[in-house]
mmCIF file of C-alpha atoms in Angstrom:
data_model
loop_
_atom_site.group_PDB
_atom_site.id
_atom_site.type_symbol
_atom_site.label_atom_id
_atom_site.label_comp_id
_atom_site.label_asym_id
_atom_site.label_seq_id
_atom_site.Cartn_x
_atom_site.Cartn_y
_atom_site.Cartn_z
ATOM 1 C CA MET A 1 -7.741 52.860 -17.505
ATOM 2 C CA SER A 2 -5.190 49.033 -16.997
ATOM 3 C CA PHE A 3 -5.984 46.008 -19.700
ATOM 4 C CA GLN A 4 -7.912 43.980 -17.058
ATOM 5 C CA GLU A 5 -9.810 46.818 -16.283
ATOM 6 C CA LYS A 6 -10.015 48.071 -20.439
ATOM 7 C CA ASN A 7 -11.569 44.739 -21.350
ATOM 8 C CA ILE A 8 -14.077 44.400 -18.165
ATOM 9 C CA ALA A 9 -15.192 47.967 -19.807
ATOM 10 C CA VAL A 10 -15.288 46.243 -22.831
ATOM 11 C CA SER A 11 -17.241 43.167 -21.968
ATOM 12 C CA LEU A 12 -19.956 45.264 -19.517
ATOM 13 C CA SER A 13 -20.665 48.095 -23.095
ATOM 14 C CA THR A 14 -20.875 44.522 -24.680
ATOM 15 C CA PHE A 15 -23.327 42.723 -22.221
ATOM 16 C CA THR A 16 -25.090 46.153 -21.677
ATOM 17 C CA LEU A 17 -26.006 46.588 -25.582
ATOM 18 C CA ILE A 18 -26.891 42.936 -26.193
ATOM 19 C CA LEU A 19 -28.837 42.719 -22.843
ATOM 20 C CA GLY A 20 -31.054 45.999 -24.278
ATOM 21 C CA PHE A 21 -31.409 44.445 -27.405
ATOM 22 C CA TYR A 22 -32.253 41.101 -25.853
ATOM 23 C CA LEU A 23 -35.266 43.107 -23.601
ATOM 24 C CA VAL A 24 -36.170 44.784 -26.784
ATOM 25 C CA ARG A 25 -36.783 41.918 -29.487
ATOM 26 C CA VAL A 26 -38.333 39.596 -26.278
ATOM 27 C CA LEU A 27 -40.371 42.897 -25.858
ATOM 28 C CA GLN A 28 -41.072 42.959 -29.936
ATOM 29 C CA LEU A 29 -42.547 39.067 -30.181
ATOM 30 C CA PHE A 30 -44.649 39.516 -27.557
ATOM 31 C CA GLN A 31 -46.636 42.469 -28.749
ATOM 32 C CA THR A 32 -46.688 40.870 -32.323
ATOM 33 C CA GLY A 33 -47.905 37.731 -30.930
ATOM 34 C CA ASN A 34 -44.859 35.564 -32.365
ATOM 35 C CA PHE A 35 -43.901 34.044 -28.736
ATOM 36 C CA ASN A 36 -43.033 30.475 -29.647
ATOM 37 C CA PRO A 37 -40.088 28.620 -29.198
ATOM 38 C CA THR A 38 -39.144 28.858 -32.517
ATOM 39 C CA ASN A 39 -38.642 32.728 -31.994
ATOM 40 C CA LEU A 40 -37.189 32.206 -28.757
ATOM 41 C CA PHE A 41 -34.716 29.432 -29.190
ATOM 42 C CA ARG A 42 -33.576 31.687 -32.729
ATOM 43 C CA LEU A 43 -33.819 34.813 -30.409
ATOM 44 C CA TRP A 44 -31.717 32.663 -27.874
ATOM 45 C CA GLY A 45 -28.383 31.120 -30.411
ATOM 46 C CA ILE A 46 -28.304 35.052 -31.708
ATOM 47 C CA ILE A 47 -27.608 36.230 -28.448
ATOM 48 C CA ALA A 48 -25.100 33.988 -27.668
ATOM 49 C CA LEU A 49 -23.144 34.409 -31.275
ATOM 50 C CA LEU A 50 -23.160 38.074 -29.879
ATOM 51 C CA ALA A 51 -21.438 37.452 -26.577
ATOM 52 C CA VAL A 52 -19.385 35.514 -27.967
ATOM 53 C CA ALA A 53 -18.095 36.913 -31.103
ATOM 54 C CA GLY A 54 -19.020 40.654 -30.409
ATOM 55 C CA THR A 55 -16.872 40.136 -27.199
ATOM 56 C CA ILE A 56 -13.916 39.036 -29.018
ATOM 57 C CA LEU A 57 -14.263 41.402 -31.254
ATOM 58 C CA VAL A 58 -14.971 44.111 -29.805
ATOM 59 C CA THR A 59 -12.166 43.584 -27.237
ATOM 60 C CA ILE A 60 -9.467 43.171 -30.256
ATOM 61 C CA LEU A 61 -11.019 46.348 -31.912
ATOM 62 C CA THR A 62 -9.872 48.928 -29.223
ATOM 63 C CA HIS A 63 -7.165 47.233 -28.357
ATOM 64 C CA ILE A 64 -6.047 48.612 -32.366
ATOM 65 C CA ALA A 65 -8.232 51.601 -31.631
ATOM 66 C CA GLY A 66 -6.412 52.478 -27.939
ATOM 67 C CA GLY A 67 -3.185 51.444 -29.667
ATOM 68 C CA ILE A 68 -3.176 54.076 -32.281
ATOM 69 C CA VAL A 69 -4.137 56.290 -30.683
ATOM 70 C CA HIS A 70 -1.610 55.925 -28.002
ATOM 71 C CA ASN A 71 0.894 56.666 -30.639
ATOM 72 C CA ILE A 72 -0.469 59.669 -32.096
ATOM 73 C CA ARG A 73 -0.161 61.104 -28.385
ATOM 74 C CA THR A 74 3.249 59.749 -26.884
ATOM 75 C CA LYS A 75 4.480 58.818 -30.633
ATOM 76 C CA GLU A 76 5.778 55.749 -28.778
ATOM 77 C CA ASP A 77 4.675 51.786 -29.214
ATOM 78 C CA PRO A 78 1.753 50.891 -27.409
ATOM 79 C CA LYS A 79 3.175 48.491 -24.351
ATOM 80 C CA ILE A 80 0.532 45.877 -23.801
ATOM 81 C CA GLU A 81 0.301 44.872 -19.977
ATOM 82 C CA ASP A 82 -1.515 41.718 -20.669
ATOM 83 C CA ILE A 83 -0.236 39.376 -17.919
ATOM 84 C CA GLN A 84 -2.859 38.055 -14.923
ATOM 85 C CA ASP A 85 -1.406 38.574 -11.664
ATOM 86 C CA GLU A 86 -2.606 37.626 -8.256
ATOM 87 C CA ARG A 87 -4.737 41.055 -7.203
ATOM 88 C CA ASP A 88 -6.645 40.158 -11.192
ATOM 89 C CA HIS A 89 -7.062 36.511 -10.120
ATOM 90 C CA ILE A 90 -8.968 38.145 -7.021
ATOM 91 C CA ILE A 91 -11.019 40.653 -8.452
ATOM 92 C CA ASP A 92 -11.889 37.795 -11.296
ATOM 93 C CA LEU A 93 -13.006 35.471 -9.165
ATOM 94 C CA LYS A 94 -14.854 38.117 -7.003
ATOM 95 C CA GLY A 95 -17.237 39.032 -9.891
ATOM 96 C CA THR A 96 -17.607 35.742 -10.614
ATOM 97 C CA ARG A 97 -19.157 35.094 -7.127
ATOM 98 C CA VAL A 98 -21.400 38.506 -8.119
ATOM 99 C CA ALA A 99 -22.775 36.431 -11.601
ATOM 100 C CA TYR A 100 -23.160 32.948 -9.392
ATOM 101 C CA THR A 101 -25.180 35.170 -7.416
ATOM 102 C CA PHE A 102 -27.601 36.671 -9.954
ATOM 103 C CA SER A 103 -27.732 33.554 -11.828
ATOM 104 C CA SER A 104 -28.623 31.709 -8.018
ATOM 105 C CA ILE A 105 -30.884 34.484 -7.528
ATOM 106 C CA GLY A 106 -32.496 34.216 -11.583
ATOM 107 C CA VAL A 107 -33.188 30.499 -11.688
ATOM 108 C CA ALA A 108 -34.865 31.027 -8.171
ATOM 109 C CA LEU A 109 -37.491 33.625 -9.808
ATOM 110 C CA SER A 110 -38.020 31.574 -12.917
ATOM 111 C CA MET A 111 -39.243 28.064 -11.659
ATOM 112 C CA LEU A 112 -41.565 31.639 -9.759
ATOM 113 C CA THR A 113 -43.162 31.808 -12.838
ATOM 114 C CA PHE A 114 -44.005 28.061 -12.890
ATOM 115 C CA VAL A 115 -45.941 28.145 -9.218
ATOM 116 C CA PHE A 116 -48.089 31.228 -11.592
ATOM 117 C CA GLY A 117 -48.457 28.768 -14.324
ATOM 118 C CA GLN A 118 -46.766 30.221 -16.833
ATOM 119 C CA PRO A 119 -45.165 28.183 -19.714
ATOM 120 C CA PRO A 120 -42.025 27.342 -19.603
ATOM 121 C CA LEU A 121 -40.736 29.254 -22.247
ATOM 122 C CA VAL A 122 -41.257 32.392 -20.372
ATOM 123 C CA ILE A 123 -38.607 29.775 -17.360
ATOM 124 C CA PHE A 124 -36.510 30.361 -21.153
ATOM 125 C CA SER A 125 -36.371 34.294 -21.469
ATOM 126 C CA PHE A 126 -35.798 34.775 -17.552
ATOM 127 C CA LEU A 127 -32.923 32.282 -17.736
ATOM 128 C CA ILE A 128 -31.448 34.024 -20.140
ATOM 129 C CA PHE A 129 -32.099 37.489 -18.972
ATOM 130 C CA PHE A 130 -30.265 36.847 -15.659
ATOM 131 C CA GLY A 131 -27.887 34.978 -17.649
ATOM 132 C CA ILE A 132 -26.945 37.908 -18.999
ATOM 133 C CA LEU A 133 -27.347 40.725 -16.348
ATOM 134 C CA ALA A 134 -25.023 38.462 -14.280
ATOM 135 C CA GLN A 135 -22.485 39.151 -16.209
ATOM 136 C CA VAL A 136 -23.729 42.823 -16.272
ATOM 137 C CA ALA A 137 -22.633 42.138 -12.822
ATOM 138 C CA ALA A 138 -20.032 40.262 -12.545
ATOM 139 C CA ASP A 139 -18.376 43.142 -14.774
ATOM 140 C CA ILE A 140 -19.950 46.611 -12.508
ATOM 141 C CA TRP A 141 -18.537 45.197 -9.859
ATOM 142 C CA ARG A 142 -15.234 44.078 -11.281
ATOM 143 C CA LEU A 143 -14.614 47.341 -12.350
ATOM 144 C CA THR A 144 -15.541 49.024 -8.974
ATOM 145 C CA LEU A 145 -12.755 47.267 -6.995
ATOM 146 C CA TYR A 146 -10.622 48.264 -9.986
ATOM 147 C CA ARG A 147 -11.096 51.452 -8.986
ATOM 148 C CA LYS A 148 -11.927 51.404 -5.485
ATOM 149 C CA GLY A 149 -9.330 48.944 -4.414
ATOM 150 C CA PHE A 150 -10.936 46.218 -1.628
ATOM 151 C CA MET B 1 -6.784 55.047 8.570
ATOM 152 C CA GLN B 2 -4.323 52.395 6.676
ATOM 153 C CA LYS B 3 -7.471 49.602 4.501
ATOM 154 C CA GLY B 4 -7.563 46.222 6.011
ATOM 155 C CA GLY B 5 -5.011 47.652 9.077
ATOM 156 C CA ILE B 6 -1.745 47.360 6.319
ATOM 157 C CA SER B 7 0.589 50.122 5.010
ATOM 158 C CA ASN B 8 4.785 49.947 3.967
ATOM 159 C CA ASN B 9 6.232 52.154 2.453
ATOM 160 C CA ILE B 10 6.759 51.132 -0.834
ATOM 161 C CA ARG B 11 6.929 54.644 -2.046
ATOM 162 C CA LYS B 12 9.574 55.531 -0.154
ATOM 163 C CA LEU B 13 11.674 52.735 -0.704
ATOM 164 C CA ARG B 14 11.699 53.347 -4.494
ATOM 165 C CA PHE B 15 12.911 56.901 -4.053
ATOM 166 C CA PHE B 16 16.141 55.302 -1.691
ATOM 167 C CA ARG B 17 16.643 53.398 -4.570
ATOM 168 C CA ASP B 18 17.611 55.553 -7.105
ATOM 169 C CA GLU B 19 13.800 56.469 -7.379
ATOM 170 C CA MET B 20 12.521 52.759 -8.510
ATOM 171 C CA THR B 21 10.087 53.307 -11.374
ATOM 172 C CA GLN B 22 6.381 51.792 -10.611
ATOM 173 C CA GLN B 23 7.310 49.824 -13.277
ATOM 174 C CA GLN B 24 10.650 48.457 -12.998
ATOM 175 C CA LEU B 25 9.316 46.700 -9.205
ATOM 176 C CA ALA B 26 6.495 45.748 -11.102
ATOM 177 C CA GLU B 27 8.598 43.446 -13.288
ATOM 178 C CA LYS B 28 11.088 42.661 -11.058
ATOM 179 C CA ALA B 29 7.582 41.143 -8.601
ATOM 180 C CA GLY B 30 5.970 39.554 -11.871
ATOM 181 C CA VAL B 31 3.387 41.948 -11.500
ATOM 182 C CA THR B 32 0.937 44.280 -13.194
ATOM 183 C CA ARG B 33 2.440 48.008 -12.484
ATOM 184 C CA GLN B 34 -1.833 48.763 -11.813
ATOM 185 C CA THR B 35 -1.016 46.303 -8.659
ATOM 186 C CA ILE B 36 1.753 48.189 -7.448
ATOM 187 C CA ILE B 37 -0.582 51.520 -7.055
ATOM 188 C CA ALA B 38 -2.550 49.920 -5.678
ATOM 189 C CA MET B 39 -0.598 48.587 -3.056
ATOM 190 C CA GLU B 40 1.040 52.156 -2.584
ATOM 191 C CA GLN B 41 -2.352 53.742 -2.752
ATOM 192 C CA ASP B 42 -3.291 50.920 0.720
ATOM 193 C CA LYS B 43 -6.084 49.970 -1.960
ATOM 194 C CA TYR B 44 -4.584 46.189 -1.609
ATOM 195 C CA SER B 45 -2.909 44.308 0.357
ATOM 196 C CA PRO B 46 -0.642 41.933 -1.356
ATOM 197 C CA SER B 47 -0.768 37.473 -0.647
ATOM 198 C CA LEU B 48 2.575 37.081 1.880
ATOM 199 C CA GLU B 49 4.224 35.582 -0.834
ATOM 200 C CA LEU B 50 4.352 38.479 -2.964
ATOM 201 C CA ALA B 51 4.683 40.818 0.432
ATOM 202 C CA PHE B 52 8.630 38.468 0.562
ATOM 203 C CA ARG B 53 9.380 39.318 -2.829
ATOM 204 C CA ILE B 54 8.636 42.542 -2.320
ATOM 205 C CA ALA B 55 10.673 42.361 0.410
ATOM 206 C CA HIS B 56 13.903 41.117 -1.238
ATOM 207 C CA ILE B 57 13.193 43.041 -4.619
ATOM 208 C CA PHE B 58 14.678 45.701 -1.671
ATOM 209 C CA GLY B 59 17.072 43.595 -0.001
ATOM 210 C CA VAL B 60 15.577 44.310 3.383
ATOM 211 C CA PRO B 61 12.945 42.646 5.745
ATOM 212 C CA LEU B 62 9.039 41.849 5.589
ATOM 213 C CA GLU B 63 8.181 44.317 8.661
ATOM 214 C CA GLU B 64 10.713 47.481 6.345
ATOM 215 C CA VAL B 65 8.445 47.501 4.528
ATOM 216 C CA PHE B 66 5.216 46.100 5.737
ATOM 217 C CA SER B 67 3.407 47.089 9.069
ATOM 218 C CA TYR B 68 0.221 46.291 11.197
ATOM 219 C CA HIS B 69 -2.059 48.063 12.601
ATOM 220 C CA PRO B 70 -4.565 46.011 14.361
ATOM 221 C CA GLY B 71 -6.609 48.531 16.379
ATOM 222 C CA ASP B 72 -7.555 49.327 12.962
ATOM 223 C CA VAL B 73 -9.320 46.364 11.394
#
């Protein structure tokens, strides 16, 4: 697995966990009757923090762990191939396109909740959900392109 | 059938250049080894610039490295 693929795999794992965490928390807020702006925006802050800091931290830890395993197996210093070439850029752009598609559909669906008379909070929770889902879908598509080619 | 109708002789050309490694070719071409692997497996068709660069590294004309098969697209 290349450096870029590892980064995407880490991002995919992190955002899948974040998505799971978000869904569970929103469900809990609904069940306990605490689904209000204060709690939702607090959750939004936690998600943003996890997405940024969590991904960076997990990526660094993964590369350190990978380097140690590589060193133990081969007795050689790990070589990090962190350059991005044209293929990486194309795959990245194709992934971004998938993310935009998911986000657009998400925004449209979120707007639909207004039609059914839902409060603005529901729109916000849908927007966050589709934002994270878009990242997950983009990472899956990028990994697929790395594996099967294009 | 080659993907995208473009095939290449990179593997063969590397062999005839004293078994040049994929890593060596990647470093000379300024790409990652994974890109060389993807090209050799016909999983990626390079840009025109990279194609010329690879041909230049092997010191052969472009059509000796890459060939286009219109019927396979």
